[in-house]
Amino acid sequence: MALKAGSSLVSRSVAVLVVAGIIGAAAYSNTHQQHVTAANGAFSFAAVGDNGDDSGPDDQTNASSKTLQAAGGKSIQFIQTLGDLAYDPTATVTSGGGWCSWANGHTASTNSGTAVPLMLAAGNHEAQDAVSNFAIEDYTGAAACANPLASQTTYYASSADYAKDYYYDYPATNPNLRVININPGMTYQTGGARSYAQNGALYNWLSSAIDSAKTNNQWTVVTFHVPYLNAGSGHGGDMDGAIYGPFKQQFTDVYNLLVSKKVDLILNGHEHNYQRSKQLSLGAGCTAIASDTYNASCASSAAGTVADPYTKGSGPVQLVIG
């Protein structure tokens, strides 16, 4: 998927390579990678959730390593994970740090021996399920998992927020992209649940991060593990379920904040498939986006084509990449 600036805006472009997660025998799919030209700093990055480690019960024909190898061979600048990393670890890796070493080795194998920078994000398997899996702190406390873009990263409170609540600008000089990782609905083994209640500290931090990116004319991408809009059969009812239902209002407030501020892209994992929304916007007939209702009025009226459906500044597209 290529994000392209409109003719009335500065031409600063980013290509997003979408790669499949652990489910599916294909090494990668839905690349949506297009040639982009830009006056200032065109580049590509990848995003993938629910990675796995080749040995978990859901893996099929070593799809996890093939996915990472495929990404490493695509001339990308970094990979943004979307949570659920080792997923259901068994024999292949024995720690979060071990998983990062394993993942880095696979991207390096197709990237001239150099690992592609891997940005971490927590999912439910690193939070609620960390008793039987690896807690996110097991990853972020390991040298192999150190933030490769630390000099470009701003954390909510401290570097301990890496993989939880942070954002980074890319490239380091004259950045034209900001990626903001949040995680409403996550209850961490260390620190418990964080509140994204409307006008609370984290909500306002997110809002300010978006505003400053927009002021700098940066493409603005927001990532979080559990999708608010989800047509999947595995986790499609999560917003009303026992685990995330208590956080539904926070998800609603955050999601509508993202749409109202017209971020460019929303990336989620959790559901083990690929989904893509239309470009979303609020307005007449759509004063808020609900998680369980389709409203055609919430689709942006911005003109686009099949080859280039995205119009910058007209609202986000949501991708689920699990």
mmCIF file with all atom_site columns, N, CA and C in Angstrom, residues 17-64:
data_model
loop_
_atom_site.group_PDB
_atom_site.id
_atom_site.type_symbol
_atom_site.label_atom_id
_atom_site.label_alt_id
_atom_site.label_comp_id
_atom_site.label_asym_id
_atom_site.label_entity_id
_atom_site.label_seq_id
_atom_site.pdbx_PDB_ins_code
_atom_site.Cartn_x
_atom_site.Cartn_y
_atom_site.Cartn_z
_atom_site.occupancy
_atom_site.B_iso_or_equiv
_atom_site.pdbx_formal_charge
_atom_site.auth_seq_id
_atom_site.auth_comp_id
_atom_site.auth_asym_id
_atom_site.auth_atom_id
_atom_site.pdbx_PDB_model_num
ATOM 1   N N  . LEU A 1 17 ? 4.672  -1.982  3.339  1.00 0.00 ? 17 LEU A N  1
ATOM 2   C CA . LEU A 1 17 ? 4.654  -3.378  2.905  1.00 0.00 ? 17 LEU A CA 1
ATOM 3   C C  . LEU A 1 17 ? 3.906  -4.188  3.952  1.00 0.00 ? 17 LEU A C  1
ATOM 4   N N  . VAL A 1 18 ? 2.797  -4.785  3.549  1.00 0.00 ? 18 VAL A N  1
ATOM 5   C CA . VAL A 1 18 ? 1.997  -5.588  4.456  1.00 0.00 ? 18 VAL A CA 1
ATOM 6   C C  . VAL A 1 18 ? 2.378  -7.048  4.280  1.00 0.00 ? 18 VAL A C  1
ATOM 7   N N  . VAL A 1 19 ? 2.814  -7.698  5.346  1.00 0.00 ? 19 VAL A N  1
ATOM 8   C CA . VAL A 1 19 ? 3.198  -9.104  5.258  1.00 0.00 ? 19 VAL A CA 1
ATOM 9   C C  . VAL A 1 19 ? 2.331  -9.938  6.173  1.00 0.00 ? 19 VAL A C  1
ATOM 10  N N  . ALA A 1 20 ? 2.115  -11.186 5.782  1.00 0.00 ? 20 ALA A N  1
ATOM 11  C CA . ALA A 1 20 ? 1.238  -12.066 6.545  1.00 0.00 ? 20 ALA A CA 1
ATOM 12  C C  . ALA A 1 20 ? 1.889  -12.480 7.854  1.00 0.00 ? 20 ALA A C  1
ATOM 13  N N  . GLY A 1 21 ? 1.058  -12.805 8.822  1.00 0.00 ? 21 GLY A N  1
ATOM 14  C CA . GLY A 1 21 ? 1.553  -13.308 10.093 1.00 0.00 ? 21 GLY A CA 1
ATOM 15  C C  . GLY A 1 21 ? 1.720  -14.819 10.064 1.00 0.00 ? 21 GLY A C  1
ATOM 16  N N  . ILE A 1 22 ? 1.566  -15.474 11.212 1.00 0.00 ? 22 ILE A N  1
ATOM 17  C CA . ILE A 1 22 ? 1.907  -16.889 11.267 1.00 0.00 ? 22 ILE A CA 1
ATOM 18  C C  . ILE A 1 22 ? 0.857  -17.775 10.609 1.00 0.00 ? 22 ILE A C  1
ATOM 19  N N  . ILE A 1 23 ? -0.361 -17.269 10.445 1.00 0.00 ? 23 ILE A N  1
ATOM 20  C CA . ILE A 1 23 ? -1.411 -18.115 9.889  1.00 0.00 ? 23 ILE A CA 1
ATOM 21  C C  . ILE A 1 23 ? -1.321 -18.112 8.362  1.00 0.00 ? 23 ILE A C  1
ATOM 22  N N  . GLY A 1 24 ? -1.332 -19.258 7.760  1.00 0.00 ? 24 GLY A N  1
ATOM 23  C CA . GLY A 1 24 ? -1.285 -19.375 6.316  1.00 0.00 ? 24 GLY A CA 1
ATOM 24  C C  . GLY A 1 24 ? 0.056  -19.904 5.855  1.00 0.00 ? 24 GLY A C  1
ATOM 25  N N  . ALA A 1 25 ? 0.020  -20.776 4.878  1.00 0.00 ? 25 ALA A N  1
ATOM 26  C CA . ALA A 1 25 ? 1.244  -21.409 4.419  1.00 0.00 ? 25 ALA A CA 1
ATOM 27  C C  . ALA A 1 25 ? 2.082  -20.488 3.555  1.00 0.00 ? 25 ALA A C  1
ATOM 28  N N  . ALA A 1 26 ? 1.461  -19.461 2.969  1.00 0.00 ? 26 ALA A N  1
ATOM 29  C CA . ALA A 1 26 ? 2.212  -18.542 2.115  1.00 0.00 ? 26 ALA A CA 1
ATOM 30  C C  . ALA A 1 26 ? 3.223  -17.776 2.949  1.00 0.00 ? 26 ALA A C  1
ATOM 31  N N  . ALA A 1 27 ? 4.386  -17.571 2.369  1.00 0.00 ? 27 ALA A N  1
ATOM 32  C CA . ALA A 1 27 ? 5.435  -16.850 3.093  1.00 0.00 ? 27 ALA A CA 1
ATOM 33  C C  . ALA A 1 27 ? 5.047  -15.402 3.300  1.00 0.00 ? 27 ALA A C  1
ATOM 34  N N  . TYR A 1 28 ? 4.384  -14.801 2.333  1.00 0.00 ? 28 TYR A N  1
ATOM 35  C CA . TYR A 1 28 ? 3.896  -13.443 2.503  1.00 0.00 ? 28 TYR A CA 1
ATOM 36  C C  . TYR A 1 28 ? 2.783  -13.228 1.490  1.00 0.00 ? 28 TYR A C  1
ATOM 37  N N  . SER A 1 29 ? 1.961  -12.223 1.731  1.00 0.00 ? 29 SER A N  1
ATOM 38  C CA . SER A 1 29 ? 0.865  -11.944 0.813  1.00 0.00 ? 29 SER A CA 1
ATOM 39  C C  . SER A 1 29 ? 0.452  -10.499 0.964  1.00 0.00 ? 29 SER A C  1
ATOM 40  N N  . ASN A 1 30 ? -0.420 -10.038 0.050  1.00 0.00 ? 30 ASN A N  1
ATOM 41  C CA . ASN A 1 30 ? -0.980 -8.695  0.148  1.00 0.00 ? 30 ASN A CA 1
ATOM 42  C C  . ASN A 1 30 ? 0.090  -7.633  0.332  1.00 0.00 ? 30 ASN A C  1
ATOM 43  N N  . THR A 1 31 ? 1.100  -7.654  -0.509 1.00 0.00 ? 31 THR A N  1
ATOM 44  C CA . THR A 1 31 ? 2.204  -6.719  -0.300 1.00 0.00 ? 31 THR A CA 1
ATOM 45  C C  . THR A 1 31 ? 1.789  -5.281  -0.557 1.00 0.00 ? 31 THR A C  1
ATOM 46  N N  . HIS A 1 32 ? 0.892  -5.035  -1.472 1.00 0.00 ? 32 HIS A N  1
ATOM 47  C CA . HIS A 1 32 ? 0.424  -3.672  -1.759 1.00 0.00 ? 32 HIS A CA 1
ATOM 48  C C  . HIS A 1 32 ? 1.586  -2.705  -1.926 1.00 0.00 ? 32 HIS A C  1
ATOM 49  N N  . GLN A 1 33 ? 2.692  -3.175  -2.446 1.00 0.00 ? 33 GLN A N  1
ATOM 50  C CA . GLN A 1 33 ? 3.866  -2.321  -2.584 1.00 0.00 ? 33 GLN A CA 1
ATOM 51  C C  . GLN A 1 33 ? 3.876  -1.722  -3.977 1.00 0.00 ? 33 GLN A C  1
ATOM 52  N N  . GLN A 1 34 ? 3.867  -0.396  -4.044 1.00 0.00 ? 34 GLN A N  1
ATOM 53  C CA . GLN A 1 34 ? 3.858  0.296   -5.314 1.00 0.00 ? 34 GLN A CA 1
ATOM 54  C C  . GLN A 1 34 ? 5.094  1.170   -5.416 1.00 0.00 ? 34 GLN A C  1
ATOM 55  N N  . HIS A 1 35 ? 5.479  1.488   -6.653 1.00 0.00 ? 35 HIS A N  1
ATOM 56  C CA . HIS A 1 35 ? 6.591  2.418   -6.844 1.00 0.00 ? 35 HIS A CA 1
ATOM 57  C C  . HIS A 1 35 ? 6.135  3.812   -6.436 1.00 0.00 ? 35 HIS A C  1
ATOM 58  N N  . VAL A 1 36 ? 6.912  4.480   -5.623 1.00 0.00 ? 36 VAL A N  1
ATOM 59  C CA . VAL A 1 36 ? 6.586  5.844   -5.221 1.00 0.00 ? 36 VAL A CA 1
ATOM 60  C C  . VAL A 1 36 ? 7.756  6.750   -5.541 1.00 0.00 ? 36 VAL A C  1
ATOM 61  N N  . THR A 1 37 ? 7.445  7.978   -5.921 1.00 0.00 ? 37 THR A N  1
ATOM 62  C CA . THR A 1 37 ? 8.467  8.999   -6.102 1.00 0.00 ? 37 THR A CA 1
ATOM 63  C C  . THR A 1 37 ? 8.116  10.158  -5.203 1.00 0.00 ? 37 THR A C  1
ATOM 64  N N  . ALA A 1 38 ? 9.116  10.809  -4.678 1.00 0.00 ? 38 ALA A N  1
ATOM 65  C CA . ALA A 1 38 ? 8.874  11.910  -3.762 1.00 0.00 ? 38 ALA A CA 1
ATOM 66  C C  . ALA A 1 38 ? 10.031 12.873  -3.822 1.00 0.00 ? 38 ALA A C  1
ATOM 67  N N  . ALA A 1 39 ? 9.699  14.141  -3.560 1.00 0.00 ? 39 ALA A N  1
ATOM 68  C CA . ALA A 1 39 ? 10.739 15.162  -3.547 1.00 0.00 ? 39 ALA A CA 1
ATOM 69  C C  . ALA A 1 39 ? 11.607 15.055  -2.301 1.00 0.00 ? 39 ALA A C  1
ATOM 70  N N  . ASN A 1 40 ? 11.059 14.397  -1.264 1.00 0.00 ? 40 ASN A N  1
ATOM 71  C CA . ASN A 1 40 ? 11.774 14.381  0.011  1.00 0.00 ? 40 ASN A CA 1
ATOM 72  C C  . ASN A 1 40 ? 11.585 13.041  0.706  1.00 0.00 ? 40 ASN A C  1
ATOM 73  N N  . GLY A 1 41 ? 12.521 12.133  0.507  1.00 0.00 ? 41 GLY A N  1
ATOM 74  C CA . GLY A 1 41 ? 12.636 10.969  1.369  1.00 0.00 ? 41 GLY A CA 1
ATOM 75  C C  . GLY A 1 41 ? 11.601 9.890   1.228  1.00 0.00 ? 41 GLY A C  1
ATOM 76  N N  . ALA A 1 42 ? 11.415 9.316   0.039  1.00 0.00 ? 42 ALA A N  1
ATOM 77  C CA . ALA A 1 42 ? 10.533 8.158   -0.089 1.00 0.00 ? 42 ALA A CA 1
ATOM 78  C C  . ALA A 1 42 ? 11.205 6.931   0.517  1.00 0.00 ? 42 ALA A C  1
ATOM 79  N N  . PHE A 1 43 ? 10.434 6.079   1.206  1.00 0.00 ? 43 PHE A N  1
ATOM 80  C CA . PHE A 1 43 ? 10.963 4.847   1.759  1.00 0.00 ? 43 PHE A CA 1
ATOM 81  C C  . PHE A 1 43 ? 9.820  3.892   2.044  1.00 0.00 ? 43 PHE A C  1
ATOM 82  N N  . SER A 1 44 ? 10.161 2.666   2.413  1.00 0.00 ? 44 SER A N  1
ATOM 83  C CA . SER A 1 44 ? 9.163  1.643   2.716  1.00 0.00 ? 44 SER A CA 1
ATOM 84  C C  . SER A 1 44 ? 9.431  1.033   4.079  1.00 0.00 ? 44 SER A C  1
ATOM 85  N N  . PHE A 1 45 ? 8.345  0.605   4.736  1.00 0.00 ? 45 PHE A N  1
ATOM 86  C CA . PHE A 1 45 ? 8.504  -0.181  5.951  1.00 0.00 ? 45 PHE A CA 1
ATOM 87  C C  . PHE A 1 45 ? 7.448  -1.281  5.945  1.00 0.00 ? 45 PHE A C  1
ATOM 88  N N  . ALA A 1 46 ? 7.622  -2.262  6.812  1.00 0.00 ? 46 ALA A N  1
ATOM 89  C CA . ALA A 1 46 ? 6.692  -3.383  6.902  1.00 0.00 ? 46 ALA A CA 1
ATOM 90  C C  . ALA A 1 46 ? 5.988  -3.382  8.246  1.00 0.00 ? 46 ALA A C  1
ATOM 91  N N  . ALA A 1 47 ? 4.813  -4.008  8.280  1.00 0.00 ? 47 ALA A N  1
ATOM 92  C CA . ALA A 1 47 ? 4.060  -4.170  9.525  1.00 0.00 ? 47 ALA A CA 1
ATOM 93  C C  . ALA A 1 47 ? 3.480  -5.574  9.561  1.00 0.00 ? 47 ALA A C  1
ATOM 94  N N  . VAL A 1 48 ? 3.575  -6.222  10.713 1.00 0.00 ? 48 VAL A N  1
ATOM 95  C CA . VAL A 1 48 ? 3.058  -7.588  10.835 1.00 0.00 ? 48 VAL A CA 1
ATOM 96  C C  . VAL A 1 48 ? 2.751  -7.884  12.296 1.00 0.00 ? 48 VAL A C  1
ATOM 97  N N  . GLY A 1 49 ? 1.652  -8.577  12.540 1.00 0.00 ? 49 GLY A N  1
ATOM 98  C CA . GLY A 1 49 ? 1.280  -8.973  13.894 1.00 0.00 ? 49 GLY A CA 1
ATOM 99  C C  . GLY A 1 49 ? 1.184  -10.478 14.023 1.00 0.00 ? 49 GLY A C  1
ATOM 100 N N  . ASP A 1 50 ? 1.114  -10.961 15.266 1.00 0.00 ? 50 ASP A N  1
ATOM 101 C CA . ASP A 1 50 ? 0.903  -12.384 15.561 1.00 0.00 ? 50 ASP A CA 1
ATOM 102 C C  . ASP A 1 50 ? 1.940  -13.232 14.829 1.00 0.00 ? 50 ASP A C  1
ATOM 103 N N  . ASN A 1 51 ? 3.207  -12.921 15.108 1.00 0.00 ? 51 ASN A N  1
ATOM 104 C CA . ASN A 1 51 ? 4.295  -13.461 14.304 1.00 0.00 ? 51 ASN A CA 1
ATOM 105 C C  . ASN A 1 51 ? 4.517  -14.953 14.473 1.00 0.00 ? 51 ASN A C  1
ATOM 106 N N  . GLY A 1 52 ? 4.750  -15.417 15.703 1.00 0.00 ? 52 GLY A N  1
ATOM 107 C CA . GLY A 1 52 ? 5.072  -16.811 15.921 1.00 0.00 ? 52 GLY A CA 1
ATOM 108 C C  . GLY A 1 52 ? 6.564  -17.094 15.795 1.00 0.00 ? 52 GLY A C  1
ATOM 109 N N  . ASP A 1 53 ? 6.920  -18.370 15.956 1.00 0.00 ? 53 ASP A N  1
ATOM 110 C CA . ASP A 1 53 ? 8.339  -18.730 15.941 1.00 0.00 ? 53 ASP A CA 1
ATOM 111 C C  . ASP A 1 53 ? 8.584  -20.067 15.251 1.00 0.00 ? 53 ASP A C  1
ATOM 112 N N  . ASP A 1 54 ? 7.691  -20.476 14.374 1.00 0.00 ? 54 ASP A N  1
ATOM 113 C CA . ASP A 1 54 ? 7.785  -21.712 13.591 1.00 0.00 ? 54 ASP A CA 1
ATOM 114 C C  . ASP A 1 54 ? 7.413  -22.972 14.365 1.00 0.00 ? 54 ASP A C  1
ATOM 115 N N  . SER A 1 55 ? 7.319  -22.914 15.690 1.00 0.00 ? 55 SER A N  1
ATOM 116 C CA . SER A 1 55 ? 7.076  -24.155 16.424 1.00 0.00 ? 55 SER A CA 1
ATOM 117 C C  . SER A 1 55 ? 5.746  -24.165 17.164 1.00 0.00 ? 55 SER A C  1
ATOM 118 N N  . GLY A 1 56 ? 5.025  -23.052 17.176 1.00 0.00 ? 56 GLY A N  1
ATOM 119 C CA . GLY A 1 56 ? 3.757  -23.001 17.891 1.00 0.00 ? 56 GLY A CA 1
ATOM 120 C C  . GLY A 1 56 ? 2.686  -23.814 17.188 1.00 0.00 ? 56 GLY A C  1
ATOM 121 N N  . PRO A 1 57 ? 1.599  -24.127 17.869 1.00 0.00 ? 57 PRO A N  1
ATOM 122 C CA . PRO A 1 57 ? 0.567  -25.001 17.303 1.00 0.00 ? 57 PRO A CA 1
ATOM 123 C C  . PRO A 1 57 ? -0.157 -24.408 16.111 1.00 0.00 ? 57 PRO A C  1
ATOM 124 N N  . ASP A 1 58 ? -0.121 -23.068 15.945 1.00 0.00 ? 58 ASP A N  1
ATOM 125 C CA . ASP A 1 58 ? -0.825 -22.450 14.822 1.00 0.00 ? 58 ASP A CA 1
ATOM 126 C C  . ASP A 1 58 ? 0.053  -22.265 13.593 1.00 0.00 ? 58 ASP A C  1
ATOM 127 N N  . ASP A 1 59 ? 1.354  -22.549 13.691 1.00 0.00 ? 59 ASP A N  1
ATOM 128 C CA . ASP A 1 59 ? 2.232  -22.320 12.557 1.00 0.00 ? 59 ASP A CA 1
ATOM 129 C C  . ASP A 1 59 ? 2.010  -23.380 11.477 1.00 0.00 ? 59 ASP A C  1
ATOM 130 N N  . GLN A 1 60 ? 2.162  -22.957 10.231 1.00 0.00 ? 60 GLN A N  1
ATOM 131 C CA . GLN A 1 60 ? 2.005  -23.876 9.110  1.00 0.00 ? 60 GLN A CA 1
ATOM 132 C C  . GLN A 1 60 ? 3.243  -23.768 8.227  1.00 0.00 ? 60 GLN A C  1
ATOM 133 N N  . THR A 1 61 ? 3.960  -24.851 8.089  1.00 0.00 ? 61 THR A N  1
ATOM 134 C CA . THR A 1 61 ? 5.120  -24.964 7.195  1.00 0.00 ? 61 THR A CA 1
ATOM 135 C C  . THR A 1 61 ? 6.112  -23.821 7.370  1.00 0.00 ? 61 THR A C  1
ATOM 136 N N  . ASN A 1 62 ? 6.459  -23.535 8.625  1.00 0.00 ? 62 ASN A N  1
ATOM 137 C CA . ASN A 1 62 ? 7.471  -22.525 8.936  1.00 0.00 ? 62 ASN A CA 1
ATOM 138 C C  . ASN A 1 62 ? 7.144  -21.163 8.336  1.00 0.00 ? 62 ASN A C  1
ATOM 139 N N  . ALA A 1 63 ? 5.863  -20.799 8.379  1.00 0.00 ? 63 ALA A N  1
ATOM 140 C CA . ALA A 1 63 ? 5.438  -19.531 7.788  1.00 0.00 ? 63 ALA A CA 1
ATOM 141 C C  . ALA A 1 63 ? 6.071  -18.336 8.484  1.00 0.00 ? 63 ALA A C  1
ATOM 142 N N  . SER A 1 64 ? 6.363  -18.469 9.780  1.00 0.00 ? 64 SER A N  1
ATOM 143 C CA . SER A 1 64 ? 6.912  -17.329 10.525 1.00 0.00 ? 64 SER A CA 1
ATOM 144 C C  . SER A 1 64 ? 8.280  -16.925 9.993  1.00 0.00 ? 64 SER A C  1
#
